[in-house]
XYZ file of C-alpha atoms in Angstrom:
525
model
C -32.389 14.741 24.000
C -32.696 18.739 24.433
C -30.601 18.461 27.421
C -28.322 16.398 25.634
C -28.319 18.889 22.654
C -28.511 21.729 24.914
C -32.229 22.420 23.058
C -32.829 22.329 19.405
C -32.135 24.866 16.810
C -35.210 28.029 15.599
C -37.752 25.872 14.244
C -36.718 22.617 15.153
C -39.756 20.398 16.755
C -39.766 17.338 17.939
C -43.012 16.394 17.478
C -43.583 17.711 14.074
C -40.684 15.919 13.354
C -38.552 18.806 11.873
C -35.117 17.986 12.945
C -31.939 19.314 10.792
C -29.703 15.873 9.789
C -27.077 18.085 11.192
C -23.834 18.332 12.102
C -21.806 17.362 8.951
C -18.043 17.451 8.530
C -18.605 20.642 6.858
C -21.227 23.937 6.360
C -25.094 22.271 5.960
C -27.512 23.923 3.451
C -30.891 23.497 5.712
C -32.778 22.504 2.532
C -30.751 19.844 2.358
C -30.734 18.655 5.917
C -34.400 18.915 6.239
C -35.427 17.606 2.804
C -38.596 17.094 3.330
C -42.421 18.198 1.747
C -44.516 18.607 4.323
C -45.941 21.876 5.299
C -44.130 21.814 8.740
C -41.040 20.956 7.281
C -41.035 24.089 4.792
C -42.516 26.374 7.690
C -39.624 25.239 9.823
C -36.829 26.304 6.748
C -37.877 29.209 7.053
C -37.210 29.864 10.230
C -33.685 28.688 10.078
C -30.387 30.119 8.895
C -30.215 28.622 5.491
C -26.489 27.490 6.804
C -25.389 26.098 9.669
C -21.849 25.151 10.428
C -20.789 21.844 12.925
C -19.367 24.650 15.659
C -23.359 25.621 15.655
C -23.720 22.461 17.441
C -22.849 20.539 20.787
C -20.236 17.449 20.166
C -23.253 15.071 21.541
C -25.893 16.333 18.531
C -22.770 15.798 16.210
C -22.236 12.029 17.974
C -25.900 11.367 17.942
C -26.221 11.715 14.360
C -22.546 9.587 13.883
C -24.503 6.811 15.705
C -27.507 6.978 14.143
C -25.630 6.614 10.634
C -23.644 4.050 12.167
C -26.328 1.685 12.929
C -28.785 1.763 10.277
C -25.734 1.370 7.976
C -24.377 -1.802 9.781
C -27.900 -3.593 10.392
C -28.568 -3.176 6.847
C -25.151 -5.029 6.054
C -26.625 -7.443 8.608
C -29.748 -8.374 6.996
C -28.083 -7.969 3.253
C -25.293 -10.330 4.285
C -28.158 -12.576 6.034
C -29.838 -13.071 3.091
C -27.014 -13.320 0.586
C -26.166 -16.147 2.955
C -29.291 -18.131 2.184
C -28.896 -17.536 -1.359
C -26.653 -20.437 -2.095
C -23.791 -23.432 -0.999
C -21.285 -21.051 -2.464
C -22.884 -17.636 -0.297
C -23.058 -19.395 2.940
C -19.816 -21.034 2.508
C -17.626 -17.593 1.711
C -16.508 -14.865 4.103
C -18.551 -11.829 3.719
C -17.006 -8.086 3.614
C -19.247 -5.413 4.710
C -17.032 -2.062 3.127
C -14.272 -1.667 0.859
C -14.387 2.193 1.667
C -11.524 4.502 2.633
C -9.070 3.207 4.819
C -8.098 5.637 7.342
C -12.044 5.989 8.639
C -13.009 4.635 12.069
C -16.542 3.881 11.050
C -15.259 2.577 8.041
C -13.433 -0.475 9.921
C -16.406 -0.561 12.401
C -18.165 -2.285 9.505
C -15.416 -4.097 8.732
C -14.974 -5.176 12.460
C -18.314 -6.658 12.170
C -17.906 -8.607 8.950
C -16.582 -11.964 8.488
C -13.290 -10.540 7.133
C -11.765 -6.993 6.085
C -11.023 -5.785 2.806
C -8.545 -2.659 2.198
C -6.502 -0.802 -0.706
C -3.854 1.827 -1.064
C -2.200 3.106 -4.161
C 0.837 4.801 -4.493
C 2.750 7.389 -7.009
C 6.521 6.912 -8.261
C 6.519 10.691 -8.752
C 5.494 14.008 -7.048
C 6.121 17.388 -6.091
C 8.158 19.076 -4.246
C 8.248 18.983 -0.540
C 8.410 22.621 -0.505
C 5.233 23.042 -2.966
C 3.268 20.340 -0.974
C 3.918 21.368 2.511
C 2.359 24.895 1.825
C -0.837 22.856 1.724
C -0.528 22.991 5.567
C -0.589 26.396 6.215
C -3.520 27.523 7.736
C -4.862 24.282 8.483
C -7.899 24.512 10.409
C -6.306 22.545 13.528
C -3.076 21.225 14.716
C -4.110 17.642 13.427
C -5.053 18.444 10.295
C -2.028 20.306 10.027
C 0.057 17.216 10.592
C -2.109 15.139 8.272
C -1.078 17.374 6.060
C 2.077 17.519 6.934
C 2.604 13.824 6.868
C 0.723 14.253 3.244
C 3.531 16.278 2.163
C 6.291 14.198 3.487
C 4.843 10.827 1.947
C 4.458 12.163 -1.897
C 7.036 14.826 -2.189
C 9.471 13.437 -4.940
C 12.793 12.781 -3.182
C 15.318 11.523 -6.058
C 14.860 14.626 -8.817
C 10.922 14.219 -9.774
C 11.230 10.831 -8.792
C 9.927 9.359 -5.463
C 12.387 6.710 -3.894
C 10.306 4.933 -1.270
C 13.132 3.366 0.252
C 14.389 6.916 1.295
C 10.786 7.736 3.475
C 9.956 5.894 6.629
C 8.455 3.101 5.623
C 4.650 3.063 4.618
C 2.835 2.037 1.558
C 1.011 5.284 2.101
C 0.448 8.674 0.677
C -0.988 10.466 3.896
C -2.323 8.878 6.549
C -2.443 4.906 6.256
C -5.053 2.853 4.619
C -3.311 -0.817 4.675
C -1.180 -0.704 7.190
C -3.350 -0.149 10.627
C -6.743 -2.129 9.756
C -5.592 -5.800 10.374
C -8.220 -7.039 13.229
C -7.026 -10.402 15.019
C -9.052 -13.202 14.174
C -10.394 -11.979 10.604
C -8.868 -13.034 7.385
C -7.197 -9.334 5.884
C -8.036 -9.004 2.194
C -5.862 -6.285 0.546
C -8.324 -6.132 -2.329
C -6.056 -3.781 -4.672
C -2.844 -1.858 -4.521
C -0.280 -0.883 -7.068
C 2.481 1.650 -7.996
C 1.456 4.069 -10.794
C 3.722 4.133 -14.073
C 5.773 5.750 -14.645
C 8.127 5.356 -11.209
C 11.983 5.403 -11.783
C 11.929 3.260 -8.211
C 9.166 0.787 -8.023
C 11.456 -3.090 -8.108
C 11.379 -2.522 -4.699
C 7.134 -1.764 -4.692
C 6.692 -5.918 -4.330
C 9.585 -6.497 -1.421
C 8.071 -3.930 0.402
C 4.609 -5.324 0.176
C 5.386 -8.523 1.135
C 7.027 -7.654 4.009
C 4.119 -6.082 5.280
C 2.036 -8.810 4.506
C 4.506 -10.508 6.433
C 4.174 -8.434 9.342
C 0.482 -7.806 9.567
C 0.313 -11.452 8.354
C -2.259 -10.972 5.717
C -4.257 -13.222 4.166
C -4.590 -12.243 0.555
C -3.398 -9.617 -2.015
C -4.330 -8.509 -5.392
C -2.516 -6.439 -8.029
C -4.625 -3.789 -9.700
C -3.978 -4.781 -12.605
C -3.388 -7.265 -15.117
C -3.822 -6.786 -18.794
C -5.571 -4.551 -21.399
C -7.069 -7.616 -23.762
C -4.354 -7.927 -25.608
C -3.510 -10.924 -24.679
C -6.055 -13.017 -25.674
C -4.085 -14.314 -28.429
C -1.162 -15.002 -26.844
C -0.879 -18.470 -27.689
C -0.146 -17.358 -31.074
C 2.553 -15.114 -29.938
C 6.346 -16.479 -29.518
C 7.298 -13.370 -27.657
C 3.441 -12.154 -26.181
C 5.149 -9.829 -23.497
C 7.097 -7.687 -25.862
C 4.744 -4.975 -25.731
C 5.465 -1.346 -24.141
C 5.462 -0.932 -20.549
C 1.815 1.244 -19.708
C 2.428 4.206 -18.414
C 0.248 7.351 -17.162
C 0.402 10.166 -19.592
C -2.547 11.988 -18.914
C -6.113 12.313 -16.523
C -6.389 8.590 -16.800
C -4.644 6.242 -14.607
C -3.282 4.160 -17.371
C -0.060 3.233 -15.655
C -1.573 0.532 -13.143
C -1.623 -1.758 -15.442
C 1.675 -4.379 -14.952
C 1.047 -6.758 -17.741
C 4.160 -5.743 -19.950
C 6.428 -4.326 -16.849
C 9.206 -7.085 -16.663
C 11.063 -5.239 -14.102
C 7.972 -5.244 -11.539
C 6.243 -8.839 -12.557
C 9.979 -9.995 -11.722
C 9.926 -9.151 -8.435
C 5.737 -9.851 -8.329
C 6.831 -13.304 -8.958
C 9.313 -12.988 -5.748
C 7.073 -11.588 -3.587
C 4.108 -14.393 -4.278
C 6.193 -17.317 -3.819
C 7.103 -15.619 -0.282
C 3.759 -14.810 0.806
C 2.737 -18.133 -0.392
C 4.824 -20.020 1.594
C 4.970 -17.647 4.459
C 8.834 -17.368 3.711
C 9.225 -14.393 6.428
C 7.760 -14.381 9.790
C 4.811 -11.763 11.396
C 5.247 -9.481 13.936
C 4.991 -12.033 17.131
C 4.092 -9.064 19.676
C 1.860 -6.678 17.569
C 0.588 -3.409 19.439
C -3.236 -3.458 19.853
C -5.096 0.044 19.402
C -8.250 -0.034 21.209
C -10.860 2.651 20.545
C -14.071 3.310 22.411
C -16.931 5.183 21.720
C -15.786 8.137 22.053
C -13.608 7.803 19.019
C -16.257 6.039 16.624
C -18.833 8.354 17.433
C -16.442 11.718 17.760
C -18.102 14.166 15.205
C -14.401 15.313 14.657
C -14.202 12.206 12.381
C -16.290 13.367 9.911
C -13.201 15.087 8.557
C -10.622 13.026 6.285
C -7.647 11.988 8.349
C -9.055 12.548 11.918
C -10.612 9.307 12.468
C -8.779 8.195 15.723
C -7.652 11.396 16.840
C -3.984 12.686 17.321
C -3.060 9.616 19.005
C -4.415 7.728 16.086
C -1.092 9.127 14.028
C 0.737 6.872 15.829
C -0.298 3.754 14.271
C 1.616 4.014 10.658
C 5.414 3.401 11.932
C 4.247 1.452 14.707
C 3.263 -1.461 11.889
C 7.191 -1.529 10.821
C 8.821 -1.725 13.978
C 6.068 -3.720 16.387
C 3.406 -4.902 14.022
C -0.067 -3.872 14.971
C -3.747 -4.484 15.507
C -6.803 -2.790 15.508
C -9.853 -3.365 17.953
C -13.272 -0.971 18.669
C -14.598 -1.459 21.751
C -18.404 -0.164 22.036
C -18.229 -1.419 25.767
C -15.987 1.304 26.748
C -15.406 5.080 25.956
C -11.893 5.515 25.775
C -9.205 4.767 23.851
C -5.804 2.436 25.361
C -2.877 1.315 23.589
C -1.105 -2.180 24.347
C 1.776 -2.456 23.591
C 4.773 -0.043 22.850
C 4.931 2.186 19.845
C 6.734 4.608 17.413
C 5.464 7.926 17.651
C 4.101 10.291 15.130
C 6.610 12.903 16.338
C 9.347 9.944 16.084
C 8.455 9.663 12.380
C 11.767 11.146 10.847
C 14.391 9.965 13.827
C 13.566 6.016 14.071
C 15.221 3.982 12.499
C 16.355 1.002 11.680
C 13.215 -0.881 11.870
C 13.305 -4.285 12.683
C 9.493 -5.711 13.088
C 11.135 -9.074 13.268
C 14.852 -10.676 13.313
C 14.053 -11.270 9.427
C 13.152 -7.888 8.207
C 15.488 -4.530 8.418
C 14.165 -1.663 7.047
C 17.121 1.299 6.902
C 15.188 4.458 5.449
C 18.310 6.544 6.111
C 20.717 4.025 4.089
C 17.856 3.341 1.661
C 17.133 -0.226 1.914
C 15.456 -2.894 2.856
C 16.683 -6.514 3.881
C 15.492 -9.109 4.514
C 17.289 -12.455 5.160
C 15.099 -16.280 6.396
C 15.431 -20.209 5.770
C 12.881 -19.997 2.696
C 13.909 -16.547 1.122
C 16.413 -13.884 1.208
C 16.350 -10.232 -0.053
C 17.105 -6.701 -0.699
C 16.120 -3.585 -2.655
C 18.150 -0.081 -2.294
C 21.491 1.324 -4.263
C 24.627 0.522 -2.839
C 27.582 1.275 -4.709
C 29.544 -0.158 -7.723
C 30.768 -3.863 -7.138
C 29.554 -3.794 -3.737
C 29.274 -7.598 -2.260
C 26.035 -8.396 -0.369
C 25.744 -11.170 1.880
C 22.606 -13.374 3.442
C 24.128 -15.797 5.627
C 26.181 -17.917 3.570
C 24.658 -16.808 0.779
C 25.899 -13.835 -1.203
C 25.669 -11.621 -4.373
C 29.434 -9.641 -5.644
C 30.409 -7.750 -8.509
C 27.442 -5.800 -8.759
C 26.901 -3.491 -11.620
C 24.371 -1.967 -13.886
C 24.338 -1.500 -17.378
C 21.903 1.438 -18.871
C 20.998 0.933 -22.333
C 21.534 4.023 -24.770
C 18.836 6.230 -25.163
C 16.901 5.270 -21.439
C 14.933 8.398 -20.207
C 16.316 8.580 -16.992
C 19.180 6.253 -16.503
C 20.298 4.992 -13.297
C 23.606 5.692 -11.351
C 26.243 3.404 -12.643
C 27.965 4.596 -9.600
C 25.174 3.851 -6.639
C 22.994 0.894 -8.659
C 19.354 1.084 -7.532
C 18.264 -2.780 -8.098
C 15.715 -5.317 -5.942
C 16.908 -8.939 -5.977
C 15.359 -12.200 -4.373
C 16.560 -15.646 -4.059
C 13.463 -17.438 -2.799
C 12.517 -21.248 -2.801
C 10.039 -22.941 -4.759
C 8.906 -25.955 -3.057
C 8.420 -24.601 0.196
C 10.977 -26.218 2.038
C 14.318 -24.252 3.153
C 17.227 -22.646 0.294
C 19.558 -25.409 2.548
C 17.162 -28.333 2.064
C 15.269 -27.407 -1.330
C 15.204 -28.969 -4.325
C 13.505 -25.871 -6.851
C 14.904 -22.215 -5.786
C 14.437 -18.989 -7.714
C 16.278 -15.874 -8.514
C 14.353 -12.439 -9.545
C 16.391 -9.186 -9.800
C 15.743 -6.008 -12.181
C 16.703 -2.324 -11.659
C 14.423 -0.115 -14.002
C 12.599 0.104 -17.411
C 11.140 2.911 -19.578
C 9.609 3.103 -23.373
C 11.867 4.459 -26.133
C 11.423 7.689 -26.393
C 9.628 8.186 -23.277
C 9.186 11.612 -21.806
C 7.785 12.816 -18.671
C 6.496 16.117 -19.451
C 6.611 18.912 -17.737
C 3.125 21.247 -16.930
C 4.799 23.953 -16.223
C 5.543 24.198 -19.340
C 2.798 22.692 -20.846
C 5.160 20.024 -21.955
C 3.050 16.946 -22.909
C 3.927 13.590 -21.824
C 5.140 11.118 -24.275
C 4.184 7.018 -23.771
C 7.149 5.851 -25.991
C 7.436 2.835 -28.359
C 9.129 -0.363 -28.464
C 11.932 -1.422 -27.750
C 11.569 -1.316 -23.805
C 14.773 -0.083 -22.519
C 15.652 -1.885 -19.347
C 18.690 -1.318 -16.760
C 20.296 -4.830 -16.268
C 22.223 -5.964 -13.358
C 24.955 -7.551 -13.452
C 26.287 -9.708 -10.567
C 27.824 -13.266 -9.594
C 26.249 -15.014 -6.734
C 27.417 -17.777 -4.347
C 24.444 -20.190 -3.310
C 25.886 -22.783 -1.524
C 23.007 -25.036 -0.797
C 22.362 -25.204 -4.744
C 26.270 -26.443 -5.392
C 26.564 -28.289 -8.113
C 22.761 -27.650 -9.001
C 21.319 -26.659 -12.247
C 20.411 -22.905 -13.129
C 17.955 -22.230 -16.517
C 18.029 -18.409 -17.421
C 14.727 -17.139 -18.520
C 13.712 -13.781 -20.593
C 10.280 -12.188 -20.091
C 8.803 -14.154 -22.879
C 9.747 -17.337 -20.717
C 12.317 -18.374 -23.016
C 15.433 -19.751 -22.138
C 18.780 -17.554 -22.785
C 21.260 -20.381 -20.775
C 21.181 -23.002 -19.011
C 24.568 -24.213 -16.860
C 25.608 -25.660 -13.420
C 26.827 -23.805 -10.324
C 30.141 -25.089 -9.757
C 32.164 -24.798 -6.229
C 30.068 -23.331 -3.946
C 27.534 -22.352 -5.834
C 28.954 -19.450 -8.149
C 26.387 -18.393 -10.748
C 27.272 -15.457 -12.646
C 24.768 -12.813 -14.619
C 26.107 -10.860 -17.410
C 24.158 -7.277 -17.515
C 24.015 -7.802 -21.198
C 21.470 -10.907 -20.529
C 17.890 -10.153 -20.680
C 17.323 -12.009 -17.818
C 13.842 -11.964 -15.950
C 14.301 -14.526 -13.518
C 16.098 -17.881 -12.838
C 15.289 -21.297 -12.337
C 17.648 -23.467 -9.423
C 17.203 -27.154 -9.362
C 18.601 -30.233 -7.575
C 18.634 -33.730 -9.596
């Protein structure tokens, strides 16, 4: 070990037992590190600097004490998941999940790699700073790879569309750094995305659910959860004729109020779209996904102690590989280095690729700001285009596109360039040409009355708003051939019906923007 370590540190002994529990990512109080009452203990304190910093030590000391961590963390999940096991039918029948901690850590997913299944998260902001303000948070980074961590931090939050963030104008990545969903899907383990959401308020967020499911799509995922439904007031909805006529939750202050979706009809419309095709695995997975292999080296490399440099410069790679080759994630404690199979899109790549096209099914066109996304079971797309622009899915299409903002909206949208998400997805898990129960979701934007943003420059407080909720319809007129002659039913966000009719020729089924529509039922007799 002292050859290892290159010899120990001033009063250090190994057989008194006074060893620091040092390196850490950052300076180490030596109280702290040798926390411990006995009189060699405090001798050997004082004999020490009372700070030592990780360049005071050798990268093996620093990967010793990585592995030591390592191990006594993930045999305790061992024996806890053991036991837990024996508890019960229901504990030995269900998957266990050793971590649900940050997403971008190698020793993170090492417990997850050793789990029955993996569990990760990632939230996201529909507004942010500047790019200039945020990018001077890279200056003077303490390495080149922090500084593009935080470089790529800058790029992913920075507010693109005034102080709005339009994710459909970024690379793709359900990110706000480096990834935390994205990377972590390990072959042969069920994927549990145990939480994600947009935060209210967000100008652009019908697209938030399209987006997701693609991925899930891609990484072929097993499970996702919305963080999250309701505030108790719902309890008595039965009571209620309209119980979703409430105001839309948005963040006004410290606390992260604006996760919850309960009462957003513009993002539970396209929630509903995204569910039915994840459901019925409506788009196809990436069928050649990279593999990133990393070896001990990388799990053990003290370097990773420090956010963001799990898996080394190379590691940056990973994110926009997931959109254009899918990708998978493997730690290999058999070998020391790292490999990559399979082609990628590289870090330095980030802001010149494009399209993306992870599979014939899926475009993703950050530059045009959209995504597609066009199969047997569902079609899509979420992005502006401009006034009375047609759109077209095979021989299905959507014409006369429009969007009406009602008076008084905070922030209206661009009659001009309509930002909407729409979905035409089947409900019975056949094929649009062969089903018998179809659906239609499409919404643009929403805010409170009254709603303001604020402004802390100014100390300009934020302001929730009341009821009414003032939402941006679209207007269109859509040809669905395989429901010809079917019957549509027009529900609000109360689930009442506003019209029922038949789609005559081939298909034509037309949606006045003065509708409150929230989504559409297609049926065969």
């Amino acid at each position: 070990m002292q050859k290892a370590w290159g010899g120990l540190m001033p009063g250090e002994d190994l057989v008194n037992g006074t060893i620091l529990f040092a390196p850490m990512a950052n300076a180490t109080k030596t109280g702290v590190a040798l926390n411990d009452a006995n009189p060699a203990a405090l001798a050997a304190v004082q004999a020490m600097k009372q700070e030592y910093k990780p360049e005071d030590f050798p990268t093996a000391r620093g990967s010793d004490v990585l592995e030591f961590l390592v191990d006594m963390h993930l045999n305790y999940k061992k024996r806890q998941a053991e036991t837990i096991k024996k508890s019960g039918r229901s504990t030995t029948l269900s998957p266990m999940v050793f971590d649900t901690g940050i997403g971008y850590e190698i020793q993170s997913q090492y417990l997850h790699q050793n789990a029955d299944a993996v569990a990760h998260d990632a939230y996201v902001n529909g507004y942010g700073p500047s790019l200039d303000e945020q990018m001077k948070l890279a200056d003077g980074a303490f390495n080149d790879l922090e500084k593009n961590r935080l470089i790529l931090e800058a790029e992913r939050v920075a507010s693109n569309e005034g102080p709005w963030v339009n994710w459909l104008l970024k690379p793709p990545g359900i990110s706000q750094g480096v990834p935390w969903l994205e990377h972590n899907k390990i072959e042969g383990k069920p994927y549990l995305v145990y939480e994600t959401q947009i935060q209210q308020p967000a100008k652009y967020r019908a697209d938030f659910p399209l987006r997701l499911a693609a991925l899930a799509s891609i990484q072929d995922w097993d499970w996702v959860t919305w963080h999250y439904f309701g505030d108790g007031s719902l309890d008595s909805a039965a009571n209620s004729t309209n119980p979703f006529t409430k105001k839309v939750d948005v963040t006004t202050g410290s606390h992260p109020q604006g996760y919850h979706f309960t009462y957003d009809e513009v993002q539970t419309s396209l929630m509903r779209a995204a569910a039915y095709i994840f459901v019925q695995n409506a788009w196809d997975k990436a069928p050649n996904p990279t593999t990133f292999v990393y070896g001990k080296k990388s799990l053990y490399d003290p370097k990773s102690m420090n956010y963001g440099h799990s898996y080394g410069q190379k590691g940056m790679n990973m994110l926009q590989t997931v959109y254009e080759y899918g990708a998978r994630i493997r730690i290999d404690t058999s070998r020391q280095d790292d490999e990559v199979l399979g082609p990628m899109v590289l870090f330095e790549d980030r802001n010149k690729h494009n399209p993306y096209h992870p599979t014939d099914q899926i475009t993703f066109d950050w530059k045009a700001g959209f995504i597609k996304a066009v199969s047997p079971k569902a079609v899509a797309f979420a992005g502006h285009l401009p006034q009375g622009s047609n759109l077209k899915w095979g021989n299905i299409s959507m014409s006369d596109i429009s969007v009406h903002n009602p008076e008084g909206i905070y922030d209206p949208i661009d009659p001009e360039k309509p930002y909407f998400a729409v979905s035409i997805y089947t409900l019975d898990d056949k094929p649009l040409e062969s089903s018998n129960l179809a659906g239609v979701s499409m919404a643009s934007t929403s805010f409170n009355s009254g709603y303001q943003r604020g402004n802390v420059n100014n100390s300009q407080k934020a302001i929730e708003g009341t009821l009414p909720v003032l939402v941006a319809r679209i207007g269109a007129t859509f040809h669905i051939p395989e429901f010809a002659n079917g019957h549509y039913t027009m529900y609000d966000f109360n689930n009442s019906i506003i019209e029922e009719g038949v789609l005559l020729g081939h298909g034509k089924l037309t949606i006045e923007h003065d509708k409150p529509v929230y989504y559409i039922l297609l049926s065969k007799s």
